[in-house]
PDB file of C-alpha atoms in Angstrom:
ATOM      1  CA  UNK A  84     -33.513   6.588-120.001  1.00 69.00           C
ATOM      2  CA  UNK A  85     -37.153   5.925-119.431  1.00 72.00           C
ATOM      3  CA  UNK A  86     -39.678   6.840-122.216  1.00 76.00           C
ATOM      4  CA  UNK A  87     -40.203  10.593-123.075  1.00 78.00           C
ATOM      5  CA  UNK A  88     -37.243  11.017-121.087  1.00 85.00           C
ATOM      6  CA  UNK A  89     -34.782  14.050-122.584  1.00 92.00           C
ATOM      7  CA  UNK A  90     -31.113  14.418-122.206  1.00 95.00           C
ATOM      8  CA  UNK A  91     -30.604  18.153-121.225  1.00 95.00           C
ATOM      9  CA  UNK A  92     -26.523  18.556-120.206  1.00 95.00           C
ATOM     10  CA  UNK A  93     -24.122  15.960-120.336  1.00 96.00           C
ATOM     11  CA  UNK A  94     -20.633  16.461-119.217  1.00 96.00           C
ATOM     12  CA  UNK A  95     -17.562  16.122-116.504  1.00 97.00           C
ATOM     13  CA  UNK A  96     -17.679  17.654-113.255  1.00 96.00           C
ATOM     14  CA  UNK A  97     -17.439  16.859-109.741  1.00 97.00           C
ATOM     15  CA  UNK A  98     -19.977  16.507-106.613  1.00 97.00           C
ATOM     16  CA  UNK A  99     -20.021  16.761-102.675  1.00 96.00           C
ATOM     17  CA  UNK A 100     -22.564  15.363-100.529  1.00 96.00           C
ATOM     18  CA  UNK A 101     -23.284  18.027 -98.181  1.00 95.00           C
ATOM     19  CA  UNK A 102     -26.142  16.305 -96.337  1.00 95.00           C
ATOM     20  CA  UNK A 103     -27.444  12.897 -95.852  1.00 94.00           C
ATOM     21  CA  UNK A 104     -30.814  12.011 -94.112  1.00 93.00           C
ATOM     22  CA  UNK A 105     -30.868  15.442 -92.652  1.00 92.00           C
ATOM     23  CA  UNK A 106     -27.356  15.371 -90.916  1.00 95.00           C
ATOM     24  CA  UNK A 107     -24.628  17.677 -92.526  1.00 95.00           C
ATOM     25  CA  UNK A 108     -21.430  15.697 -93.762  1.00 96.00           C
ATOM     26  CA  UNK A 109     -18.401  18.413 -92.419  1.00 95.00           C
ATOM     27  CA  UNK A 110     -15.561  16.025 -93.682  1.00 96.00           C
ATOM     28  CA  UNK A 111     -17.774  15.757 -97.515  1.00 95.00           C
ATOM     29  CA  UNK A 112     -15.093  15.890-100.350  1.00 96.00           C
ATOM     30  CA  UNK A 113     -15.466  16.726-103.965  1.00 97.00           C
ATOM     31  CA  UNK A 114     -15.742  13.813-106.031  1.00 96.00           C
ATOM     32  CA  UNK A 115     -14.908  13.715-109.782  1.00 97.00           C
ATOM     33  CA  UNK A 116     -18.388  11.985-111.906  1.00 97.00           C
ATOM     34  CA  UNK A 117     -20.088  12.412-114.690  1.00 97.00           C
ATOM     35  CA  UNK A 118     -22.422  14.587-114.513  1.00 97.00           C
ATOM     36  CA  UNK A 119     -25.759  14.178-116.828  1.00 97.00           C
ATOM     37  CA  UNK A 120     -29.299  16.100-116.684  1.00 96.00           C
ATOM     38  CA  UNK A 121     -32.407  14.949-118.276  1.00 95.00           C
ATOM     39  CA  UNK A 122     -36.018  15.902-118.202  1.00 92.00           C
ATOM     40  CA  UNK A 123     -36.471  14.365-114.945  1.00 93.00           C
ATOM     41  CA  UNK A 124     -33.255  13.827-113.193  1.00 94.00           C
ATOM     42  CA  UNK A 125     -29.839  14.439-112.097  1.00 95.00           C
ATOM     43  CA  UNK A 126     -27.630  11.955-112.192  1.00 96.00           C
ATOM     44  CA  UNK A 127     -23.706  11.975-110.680  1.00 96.00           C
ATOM     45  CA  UNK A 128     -22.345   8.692-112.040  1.00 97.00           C
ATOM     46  CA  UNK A 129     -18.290   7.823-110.451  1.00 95.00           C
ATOM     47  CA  UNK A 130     -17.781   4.660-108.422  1.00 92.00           C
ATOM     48  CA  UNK A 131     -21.233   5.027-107.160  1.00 93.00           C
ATOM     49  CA  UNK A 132     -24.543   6.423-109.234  1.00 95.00           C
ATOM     50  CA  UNK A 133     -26.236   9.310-107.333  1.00 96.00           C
ATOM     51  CA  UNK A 134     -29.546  10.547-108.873  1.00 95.00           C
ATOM     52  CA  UNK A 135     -32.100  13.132-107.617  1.00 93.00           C
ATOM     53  CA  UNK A 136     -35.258  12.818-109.017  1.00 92.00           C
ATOM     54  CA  UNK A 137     -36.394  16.572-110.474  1.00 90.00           C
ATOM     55  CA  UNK A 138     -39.638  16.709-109.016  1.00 86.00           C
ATOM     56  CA  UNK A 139     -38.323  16.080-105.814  1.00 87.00           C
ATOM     57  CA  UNK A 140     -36.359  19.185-105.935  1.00 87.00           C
ATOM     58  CA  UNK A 141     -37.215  21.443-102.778  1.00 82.00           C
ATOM     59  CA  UNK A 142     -34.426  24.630-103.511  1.00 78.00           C
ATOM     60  CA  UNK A 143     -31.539  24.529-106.141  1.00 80.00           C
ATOM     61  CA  UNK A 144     -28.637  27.462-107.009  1.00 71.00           C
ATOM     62  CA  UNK A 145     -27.855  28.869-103.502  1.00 76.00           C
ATOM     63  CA  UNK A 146     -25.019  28.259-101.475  1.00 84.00           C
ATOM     64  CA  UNK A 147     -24.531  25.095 -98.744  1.00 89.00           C
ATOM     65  CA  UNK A 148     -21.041  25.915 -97.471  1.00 92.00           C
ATOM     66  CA  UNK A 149     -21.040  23.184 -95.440  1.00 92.00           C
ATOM     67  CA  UNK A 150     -17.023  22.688 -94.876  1.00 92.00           C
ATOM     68  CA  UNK A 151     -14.107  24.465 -96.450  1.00 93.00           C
ATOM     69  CA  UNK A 152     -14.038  22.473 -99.272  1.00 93.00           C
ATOM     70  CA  UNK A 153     -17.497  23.823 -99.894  1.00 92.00           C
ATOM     71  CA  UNK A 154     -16.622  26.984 -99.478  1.00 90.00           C
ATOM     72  CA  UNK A 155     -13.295  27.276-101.402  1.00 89.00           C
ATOM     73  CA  UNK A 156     -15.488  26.316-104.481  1.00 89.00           C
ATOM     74  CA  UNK A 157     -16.031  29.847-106.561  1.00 84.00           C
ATOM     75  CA  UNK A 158     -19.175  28.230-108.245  1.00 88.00           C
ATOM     76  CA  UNK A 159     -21.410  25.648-107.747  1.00 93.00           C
ATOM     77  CA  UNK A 160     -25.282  24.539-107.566  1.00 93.00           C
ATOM     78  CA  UNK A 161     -26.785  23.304-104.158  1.00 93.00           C
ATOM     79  CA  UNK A 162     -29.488  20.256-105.395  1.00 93.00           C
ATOM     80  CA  UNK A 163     -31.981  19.921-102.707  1.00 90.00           C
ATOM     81  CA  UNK A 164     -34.653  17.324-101.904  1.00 89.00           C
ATOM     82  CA  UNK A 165     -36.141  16.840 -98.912  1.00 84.00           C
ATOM     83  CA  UNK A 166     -32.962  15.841 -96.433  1.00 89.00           C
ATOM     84  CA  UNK A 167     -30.363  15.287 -99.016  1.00 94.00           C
ATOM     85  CA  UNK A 168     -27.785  18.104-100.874  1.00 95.00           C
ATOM     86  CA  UNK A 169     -25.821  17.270-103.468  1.00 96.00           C
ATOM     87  CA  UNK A 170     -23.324  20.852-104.201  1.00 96.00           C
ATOM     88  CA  UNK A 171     -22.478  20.477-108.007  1.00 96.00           C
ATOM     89  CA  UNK A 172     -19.814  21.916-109.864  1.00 95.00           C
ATOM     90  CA  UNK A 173     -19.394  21.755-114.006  1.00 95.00           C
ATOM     91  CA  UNK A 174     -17.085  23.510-116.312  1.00 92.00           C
ATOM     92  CA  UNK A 175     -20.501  25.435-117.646  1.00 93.00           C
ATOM     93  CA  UNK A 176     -22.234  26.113-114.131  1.00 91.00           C
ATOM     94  CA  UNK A 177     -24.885  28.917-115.749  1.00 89.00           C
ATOM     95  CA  UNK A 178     -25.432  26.422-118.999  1.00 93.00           C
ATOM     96  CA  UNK A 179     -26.137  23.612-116.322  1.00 94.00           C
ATOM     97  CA  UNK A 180     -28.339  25.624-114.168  1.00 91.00           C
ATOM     98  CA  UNK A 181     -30.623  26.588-117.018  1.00 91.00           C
ATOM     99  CA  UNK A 182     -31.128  23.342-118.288  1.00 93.00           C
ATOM    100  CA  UNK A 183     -31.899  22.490-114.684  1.00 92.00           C
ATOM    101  CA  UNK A 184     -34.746  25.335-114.728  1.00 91.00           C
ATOM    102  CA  UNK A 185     -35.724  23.632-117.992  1.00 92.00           C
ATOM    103  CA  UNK A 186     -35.886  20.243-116.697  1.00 91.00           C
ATOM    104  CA  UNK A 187     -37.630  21.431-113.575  1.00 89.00           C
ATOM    105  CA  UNK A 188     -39.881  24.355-115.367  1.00 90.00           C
ATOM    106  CA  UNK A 189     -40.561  23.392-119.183  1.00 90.00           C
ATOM    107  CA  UNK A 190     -44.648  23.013-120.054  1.00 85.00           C
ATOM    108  CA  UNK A 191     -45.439  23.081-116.110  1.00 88.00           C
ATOM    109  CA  UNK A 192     -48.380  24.980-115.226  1.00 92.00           C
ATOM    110  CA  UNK A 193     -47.995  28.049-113.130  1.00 93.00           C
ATOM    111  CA  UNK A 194     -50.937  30.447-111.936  1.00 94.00           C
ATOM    112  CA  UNK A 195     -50.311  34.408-113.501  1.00 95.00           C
ATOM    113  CA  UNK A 196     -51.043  37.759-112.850  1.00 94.00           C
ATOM    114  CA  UNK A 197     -50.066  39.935-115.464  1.00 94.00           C
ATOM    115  CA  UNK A 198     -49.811  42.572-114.695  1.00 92.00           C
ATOM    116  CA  UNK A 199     -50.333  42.891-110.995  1.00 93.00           C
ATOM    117  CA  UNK A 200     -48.670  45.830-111.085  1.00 90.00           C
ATOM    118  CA  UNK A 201     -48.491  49.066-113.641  1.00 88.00           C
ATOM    119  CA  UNK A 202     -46.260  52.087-113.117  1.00 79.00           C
ATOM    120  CA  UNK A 203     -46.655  51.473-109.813  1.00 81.00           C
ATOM    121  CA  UNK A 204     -50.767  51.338-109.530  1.00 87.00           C
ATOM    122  CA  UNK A 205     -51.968  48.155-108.824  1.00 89.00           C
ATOM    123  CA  UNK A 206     -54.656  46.620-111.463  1.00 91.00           C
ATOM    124  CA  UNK A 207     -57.705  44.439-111.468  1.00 89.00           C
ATOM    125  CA  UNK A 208     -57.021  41.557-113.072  1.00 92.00           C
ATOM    126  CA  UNK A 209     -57.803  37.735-112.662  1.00 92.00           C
ATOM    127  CA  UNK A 210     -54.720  34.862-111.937  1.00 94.00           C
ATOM    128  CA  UNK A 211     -54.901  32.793-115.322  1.00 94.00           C
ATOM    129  CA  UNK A 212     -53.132  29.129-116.212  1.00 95.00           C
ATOM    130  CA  UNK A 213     -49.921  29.927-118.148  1.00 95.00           C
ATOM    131  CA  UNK A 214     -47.578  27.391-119.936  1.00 95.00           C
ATOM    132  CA  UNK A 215     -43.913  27.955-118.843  1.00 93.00           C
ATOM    133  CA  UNK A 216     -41.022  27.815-121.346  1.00 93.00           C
ATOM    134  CA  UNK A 217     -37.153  28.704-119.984  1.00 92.00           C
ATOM    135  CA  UNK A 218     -34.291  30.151-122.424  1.00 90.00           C
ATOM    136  CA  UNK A 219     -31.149  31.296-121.472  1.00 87.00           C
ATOM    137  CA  UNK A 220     -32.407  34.936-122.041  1.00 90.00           C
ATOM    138  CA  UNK A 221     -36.082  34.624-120.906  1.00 92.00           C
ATOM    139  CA  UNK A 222     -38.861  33.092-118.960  1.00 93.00           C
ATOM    140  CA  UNK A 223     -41.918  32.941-121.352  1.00 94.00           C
ATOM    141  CA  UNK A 224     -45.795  32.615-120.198  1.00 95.00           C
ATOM    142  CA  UNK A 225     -48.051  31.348-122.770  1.00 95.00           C
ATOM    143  CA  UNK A 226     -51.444  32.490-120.811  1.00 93.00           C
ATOM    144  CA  UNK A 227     -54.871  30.813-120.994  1.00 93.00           C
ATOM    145  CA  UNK A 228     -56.391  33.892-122.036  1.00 89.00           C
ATOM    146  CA  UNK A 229     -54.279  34.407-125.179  1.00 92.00           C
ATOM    147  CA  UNK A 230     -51.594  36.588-123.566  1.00 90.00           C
ATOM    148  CA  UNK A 231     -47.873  36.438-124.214  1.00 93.00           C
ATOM    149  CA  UNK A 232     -45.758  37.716-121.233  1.00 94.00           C
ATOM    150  CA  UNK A 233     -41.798  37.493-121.676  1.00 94.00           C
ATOM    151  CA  UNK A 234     -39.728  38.344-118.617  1.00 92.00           C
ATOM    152  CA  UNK A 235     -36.256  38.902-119.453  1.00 91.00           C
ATOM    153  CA  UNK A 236     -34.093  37.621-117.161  1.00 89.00           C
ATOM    154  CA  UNK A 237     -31.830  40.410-117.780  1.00 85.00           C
ATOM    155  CA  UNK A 238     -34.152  42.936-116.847  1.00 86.00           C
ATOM    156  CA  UNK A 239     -35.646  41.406-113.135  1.00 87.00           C
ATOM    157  CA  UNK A 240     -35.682  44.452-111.169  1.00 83.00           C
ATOM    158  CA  UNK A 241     -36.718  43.327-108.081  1.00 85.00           C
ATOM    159  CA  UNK A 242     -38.577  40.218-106.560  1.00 89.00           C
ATOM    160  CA  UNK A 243     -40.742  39.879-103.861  1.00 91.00           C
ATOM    161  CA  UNK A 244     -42.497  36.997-101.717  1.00 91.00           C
ATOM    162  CA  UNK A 245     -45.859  36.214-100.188  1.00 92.00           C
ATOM    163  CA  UNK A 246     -47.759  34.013 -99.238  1.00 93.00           C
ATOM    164  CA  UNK A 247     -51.342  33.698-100.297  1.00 92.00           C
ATOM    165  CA  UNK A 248     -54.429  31.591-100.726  1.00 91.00           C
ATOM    166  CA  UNK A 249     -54.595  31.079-104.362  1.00 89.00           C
ATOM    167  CA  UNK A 250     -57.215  28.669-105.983  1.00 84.00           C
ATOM    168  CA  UNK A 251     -58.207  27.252-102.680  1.00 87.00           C
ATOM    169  CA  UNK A 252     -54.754  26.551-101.495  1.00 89.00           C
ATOM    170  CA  UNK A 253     -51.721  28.822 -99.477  1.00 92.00           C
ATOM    171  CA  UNK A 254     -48.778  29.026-102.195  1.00 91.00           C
ATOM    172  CA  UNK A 255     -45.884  31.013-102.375  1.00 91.00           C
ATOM    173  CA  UNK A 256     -46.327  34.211-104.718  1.00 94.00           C
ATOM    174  CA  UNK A 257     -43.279  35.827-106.864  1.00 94.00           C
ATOM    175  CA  UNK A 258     -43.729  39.524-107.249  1.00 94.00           C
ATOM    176  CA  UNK A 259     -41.546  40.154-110.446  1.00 93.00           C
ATOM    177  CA  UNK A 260     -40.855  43.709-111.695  1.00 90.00           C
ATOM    178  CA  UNK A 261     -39.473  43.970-114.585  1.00 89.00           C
ATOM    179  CA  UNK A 262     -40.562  46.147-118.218  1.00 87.00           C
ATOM    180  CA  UNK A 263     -42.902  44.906-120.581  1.00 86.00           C
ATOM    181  CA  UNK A 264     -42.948  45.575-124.246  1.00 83.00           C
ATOM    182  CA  UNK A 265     -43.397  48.984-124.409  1.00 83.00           C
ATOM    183  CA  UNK A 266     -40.749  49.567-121.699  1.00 81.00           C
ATOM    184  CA  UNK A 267     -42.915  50.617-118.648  1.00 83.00           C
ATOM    185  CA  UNK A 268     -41.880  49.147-115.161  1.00 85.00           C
ATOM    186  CA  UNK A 269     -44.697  46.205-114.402  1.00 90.00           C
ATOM    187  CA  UNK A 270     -45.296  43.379-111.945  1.00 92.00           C
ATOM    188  CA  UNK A 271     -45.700  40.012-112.718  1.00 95.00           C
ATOM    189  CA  UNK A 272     -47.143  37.583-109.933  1.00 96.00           C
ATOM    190  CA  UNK A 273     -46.552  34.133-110.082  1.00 95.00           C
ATOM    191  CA  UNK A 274     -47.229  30.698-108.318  1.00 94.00           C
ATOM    192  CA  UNK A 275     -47.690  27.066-109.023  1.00 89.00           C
ATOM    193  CA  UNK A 276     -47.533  23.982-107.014  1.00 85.00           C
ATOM    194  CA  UNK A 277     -44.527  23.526-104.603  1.00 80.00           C
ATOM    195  CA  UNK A 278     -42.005  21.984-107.190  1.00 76.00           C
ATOM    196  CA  UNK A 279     -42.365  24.306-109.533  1.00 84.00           C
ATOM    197  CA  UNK A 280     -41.709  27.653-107.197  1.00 84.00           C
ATOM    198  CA  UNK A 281     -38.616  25.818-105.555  1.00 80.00           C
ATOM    199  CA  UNK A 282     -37.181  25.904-108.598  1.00 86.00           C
ATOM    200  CA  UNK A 283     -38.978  29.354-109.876  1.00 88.00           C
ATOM    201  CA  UNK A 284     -37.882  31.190-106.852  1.00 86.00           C
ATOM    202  CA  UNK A 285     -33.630  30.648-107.596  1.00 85.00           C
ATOM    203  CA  UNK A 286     -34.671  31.029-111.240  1.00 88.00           C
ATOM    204  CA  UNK A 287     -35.577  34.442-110.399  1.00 89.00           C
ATOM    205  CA  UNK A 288     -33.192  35.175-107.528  1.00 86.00           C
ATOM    206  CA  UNK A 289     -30.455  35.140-110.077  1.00 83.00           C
ATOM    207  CA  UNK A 290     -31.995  37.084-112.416  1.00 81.00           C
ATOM    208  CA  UNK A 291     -32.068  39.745-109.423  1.00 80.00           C
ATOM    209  CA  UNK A 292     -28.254  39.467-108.086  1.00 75.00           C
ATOM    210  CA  UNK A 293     -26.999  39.482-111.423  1.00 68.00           C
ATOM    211  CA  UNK A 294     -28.249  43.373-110.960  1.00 61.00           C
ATOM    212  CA  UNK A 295     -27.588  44.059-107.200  1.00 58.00           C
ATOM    213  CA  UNK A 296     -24.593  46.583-106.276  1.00 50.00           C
ATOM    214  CA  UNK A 297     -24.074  47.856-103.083  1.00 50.00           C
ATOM    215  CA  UNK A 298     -25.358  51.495-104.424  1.00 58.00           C
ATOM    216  CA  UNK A 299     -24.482  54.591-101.690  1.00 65.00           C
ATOM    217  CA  UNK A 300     -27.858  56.789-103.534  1.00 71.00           C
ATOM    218  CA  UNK A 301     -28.757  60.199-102.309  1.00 77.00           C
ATOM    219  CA  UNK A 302     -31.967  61.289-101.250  1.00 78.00           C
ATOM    220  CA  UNK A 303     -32.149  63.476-104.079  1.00 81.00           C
ATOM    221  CA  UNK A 304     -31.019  60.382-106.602  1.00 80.00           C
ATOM    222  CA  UNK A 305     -34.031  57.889-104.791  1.00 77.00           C
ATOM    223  CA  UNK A 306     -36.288  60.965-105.381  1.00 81.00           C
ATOM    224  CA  UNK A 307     -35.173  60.900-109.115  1.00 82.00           C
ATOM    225  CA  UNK A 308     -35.842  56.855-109.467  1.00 78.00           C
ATOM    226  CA  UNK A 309     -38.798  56.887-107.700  1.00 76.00           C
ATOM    227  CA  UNK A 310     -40.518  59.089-109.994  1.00 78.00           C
ATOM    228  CA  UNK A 311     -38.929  57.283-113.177  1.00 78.00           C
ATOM    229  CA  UNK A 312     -40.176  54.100-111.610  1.00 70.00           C
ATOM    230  CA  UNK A 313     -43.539  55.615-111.256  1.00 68.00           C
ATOM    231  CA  UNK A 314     -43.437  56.847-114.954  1.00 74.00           C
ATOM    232  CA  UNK A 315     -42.631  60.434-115.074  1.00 79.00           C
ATOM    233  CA  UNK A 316     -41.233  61.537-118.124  1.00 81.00           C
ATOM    234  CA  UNK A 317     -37.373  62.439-117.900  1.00 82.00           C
ATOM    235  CA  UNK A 318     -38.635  66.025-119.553  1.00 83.00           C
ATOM    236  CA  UNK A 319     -41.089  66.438-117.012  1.00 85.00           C
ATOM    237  CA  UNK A 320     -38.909  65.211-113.775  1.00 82.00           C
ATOM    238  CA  UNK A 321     -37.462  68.548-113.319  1.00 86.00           C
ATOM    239  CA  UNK A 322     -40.727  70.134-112.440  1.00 87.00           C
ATOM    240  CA  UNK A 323     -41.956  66.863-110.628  1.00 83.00           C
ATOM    241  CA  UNK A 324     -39.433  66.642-108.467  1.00 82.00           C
ATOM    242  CA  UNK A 325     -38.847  70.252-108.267  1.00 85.00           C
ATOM    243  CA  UNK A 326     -35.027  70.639-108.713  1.00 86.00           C
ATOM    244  CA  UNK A 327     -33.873  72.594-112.049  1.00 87.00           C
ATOM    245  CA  UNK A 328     -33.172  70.962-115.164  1.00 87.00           C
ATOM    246  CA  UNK A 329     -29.271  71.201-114.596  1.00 87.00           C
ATOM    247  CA  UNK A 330     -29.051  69.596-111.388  1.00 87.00           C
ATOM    248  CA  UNK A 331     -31.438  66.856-112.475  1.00 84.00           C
ATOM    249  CA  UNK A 332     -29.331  66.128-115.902  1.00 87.00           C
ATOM    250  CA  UNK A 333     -26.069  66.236-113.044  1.00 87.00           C
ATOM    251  CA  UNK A 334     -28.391  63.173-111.216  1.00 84.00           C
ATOM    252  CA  UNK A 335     -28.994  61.558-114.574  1.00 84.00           C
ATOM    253  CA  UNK A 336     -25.276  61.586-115.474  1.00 83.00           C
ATOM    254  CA  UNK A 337     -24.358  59.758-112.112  1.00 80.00           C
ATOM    255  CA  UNK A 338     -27.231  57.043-112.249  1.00 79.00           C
ATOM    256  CA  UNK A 339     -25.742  56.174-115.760  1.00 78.00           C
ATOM    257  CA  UNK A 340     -22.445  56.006-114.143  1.00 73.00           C
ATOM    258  CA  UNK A 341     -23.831  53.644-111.293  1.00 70.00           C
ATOM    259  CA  UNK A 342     -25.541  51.669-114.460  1.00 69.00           C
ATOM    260  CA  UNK A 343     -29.166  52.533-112.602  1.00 71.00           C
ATOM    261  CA  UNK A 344     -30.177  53.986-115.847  1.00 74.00           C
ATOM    262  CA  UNK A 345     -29.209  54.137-119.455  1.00 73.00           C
ATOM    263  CA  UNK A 346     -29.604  56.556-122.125  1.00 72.00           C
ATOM    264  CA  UNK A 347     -32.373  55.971-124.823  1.00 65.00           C
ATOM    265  CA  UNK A 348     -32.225  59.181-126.845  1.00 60.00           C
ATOM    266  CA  UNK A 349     -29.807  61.930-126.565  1.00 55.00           C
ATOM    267  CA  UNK A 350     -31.681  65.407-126.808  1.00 48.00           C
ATOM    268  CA  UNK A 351     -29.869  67.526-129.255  1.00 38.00           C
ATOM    269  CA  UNK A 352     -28.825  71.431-127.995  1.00 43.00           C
ATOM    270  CA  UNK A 353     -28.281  74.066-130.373  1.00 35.00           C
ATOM    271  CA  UNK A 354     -27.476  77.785-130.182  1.00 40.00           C
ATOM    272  CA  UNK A 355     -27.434  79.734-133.201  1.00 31.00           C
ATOM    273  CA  UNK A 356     -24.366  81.252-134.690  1.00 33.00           C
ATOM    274  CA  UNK A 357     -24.433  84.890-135.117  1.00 37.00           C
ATOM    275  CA  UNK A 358     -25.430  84.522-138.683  1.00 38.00           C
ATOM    276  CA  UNK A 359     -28.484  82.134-137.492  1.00 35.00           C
ATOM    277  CA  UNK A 360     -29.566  85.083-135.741  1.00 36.00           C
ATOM    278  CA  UNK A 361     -29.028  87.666-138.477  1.00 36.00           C
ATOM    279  CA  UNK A 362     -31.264  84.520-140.637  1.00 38.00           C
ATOM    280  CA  UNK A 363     -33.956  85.117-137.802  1.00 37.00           C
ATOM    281  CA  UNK A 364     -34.428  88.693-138.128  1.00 42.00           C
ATOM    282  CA  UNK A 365     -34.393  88.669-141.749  1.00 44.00           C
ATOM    283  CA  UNK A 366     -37.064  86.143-141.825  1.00 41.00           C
ATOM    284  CA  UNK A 367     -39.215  88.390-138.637  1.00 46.00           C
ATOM    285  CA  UNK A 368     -38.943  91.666-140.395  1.00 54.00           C
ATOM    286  CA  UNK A 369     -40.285  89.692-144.020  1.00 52.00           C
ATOM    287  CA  UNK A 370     -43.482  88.955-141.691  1.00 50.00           C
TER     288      UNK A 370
END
């Protein structure tokens, strides 16, 4: 390894060479290598060494089904460059792919807007450097301006794309809801030079799908997410939305059953016992 150069995974697998100078390979077979990951490449070592430098990378983690060999693989990670894929396939695949986001992500410079987005009104506020650091729980933004932003890659709600002109030149623009400390629904908008939102943009992809369902909502239940999106109280819903408080606890009960929502505090009913009552007009006829 070259100086400052990191081993990151290290391990046995197995690679196919999907694509060569542009052209897809349809008879490609899985080879068995060695697969190792450092700071700045990946390296497939069996009869032959393959490597892919990591700031070459143009797209990683989707799928290039490319034959049925391809395709008959449950799990694997597509390595792109510019007219080469490499599909890779470890015993660890999501340990591999987040030292990949590490290798590809770690103290690189992205541009930040936090947030771009509150509640669902859109705020004024400047894009600032941020240092990125990837975990295997979060992406973390150390910002110029002293801010801390921790997106949880269990909580990516949604993610959008555009394309913008962003200190003098077009980039690609992540539009990452998620919550923020205090558990409100935010925005997060991110960019950086090319390598970096190749990578980025599968970083947060799978943050998304590991949330997507195929969800058959009502009108009635989008009406009820909608306004807890745009931070209505779950006390005051009933009146927002105008349904009664029984049919919008029946609403609640099925979103927690579809995992859209979770309880955070159980409200406690009580009735009072006939002697509670014969308490209460003891204590109104002391007044």
């Amino acid at each position: 390894m070259s100086e400052g150069e990191t081993k990151l995974y290290d391990d046995r697998g197995q690679y196919l060479l999907a694509q060569k100078d542009g052209r897809e390979i349809r008879d490609a077979s899985w080879n068995a290598c060695r697969v190792v990951l450092t700071t700045q490449r990946v390296v497939m070592i069996a009869d032959e060494k393959h490597t892919v430098a990591i700031d070459a990378l143009e797209q990683v983690n989707d799928r290039f089904d490319v034959n049925q060999a391809a395709a008959g693989e449950g799990s694997y990670t597509a390595v792109r460059t510019d007219e080469t894929v490499y599909l890779v396939s470890v015993p660890e695949q999501d340990e591999f792919e987040t030292a990949l986001y590490k290798a590809s992500l770690n103290n690189g410079i992205l541009f930040v807007q936090h947030p771009a987005v509150e509640g669902g009104v859109v705020q004024s506020v400047e894009w600032t450097k941020a240092k990125v650091k990837i975990s295997a729980e979060a992406i973390n933004l150390a910002m110029a301006d002293g801010q801390k932003v921790t997106i949880d890659r269990n909580d990516i709600g949604d993610v959008g794309t555009d394309e913008r002109t962003i200190k003098g030149e077009e980039r690609t623009v992540y539009e990452v809801e998620h919550t923020d400390a205090e558990g409100r629904s935010v925005e997060t908008h991110v960019t950086g030079e090319s390598h970096h939102t190749a990578v980025l943009g599968a970083l947060l992809e799978e943050g998304v799908e590991r949330h997507r369902a195929n969800l058959d909502l009502s009108g009635t239940e989008k009406q009820v997410i909608m306004a807890l999106h745009s931070g209505v109280s779950p006390f005051d819903l009933p009146e927002f939305v105008g349904m009664d408080v029984e049919k919008v606890e029946a609403i609640f009960d099925e979103l927690v059953e579809y995992d859209v929502i979770e309880v955070e505090r159980e409200r406690t009913e009580v009735a009072l016992t006939p002697q509670g009552r014969q308490a209460a007009g003891e204590t109104i006829g002391d007044r």
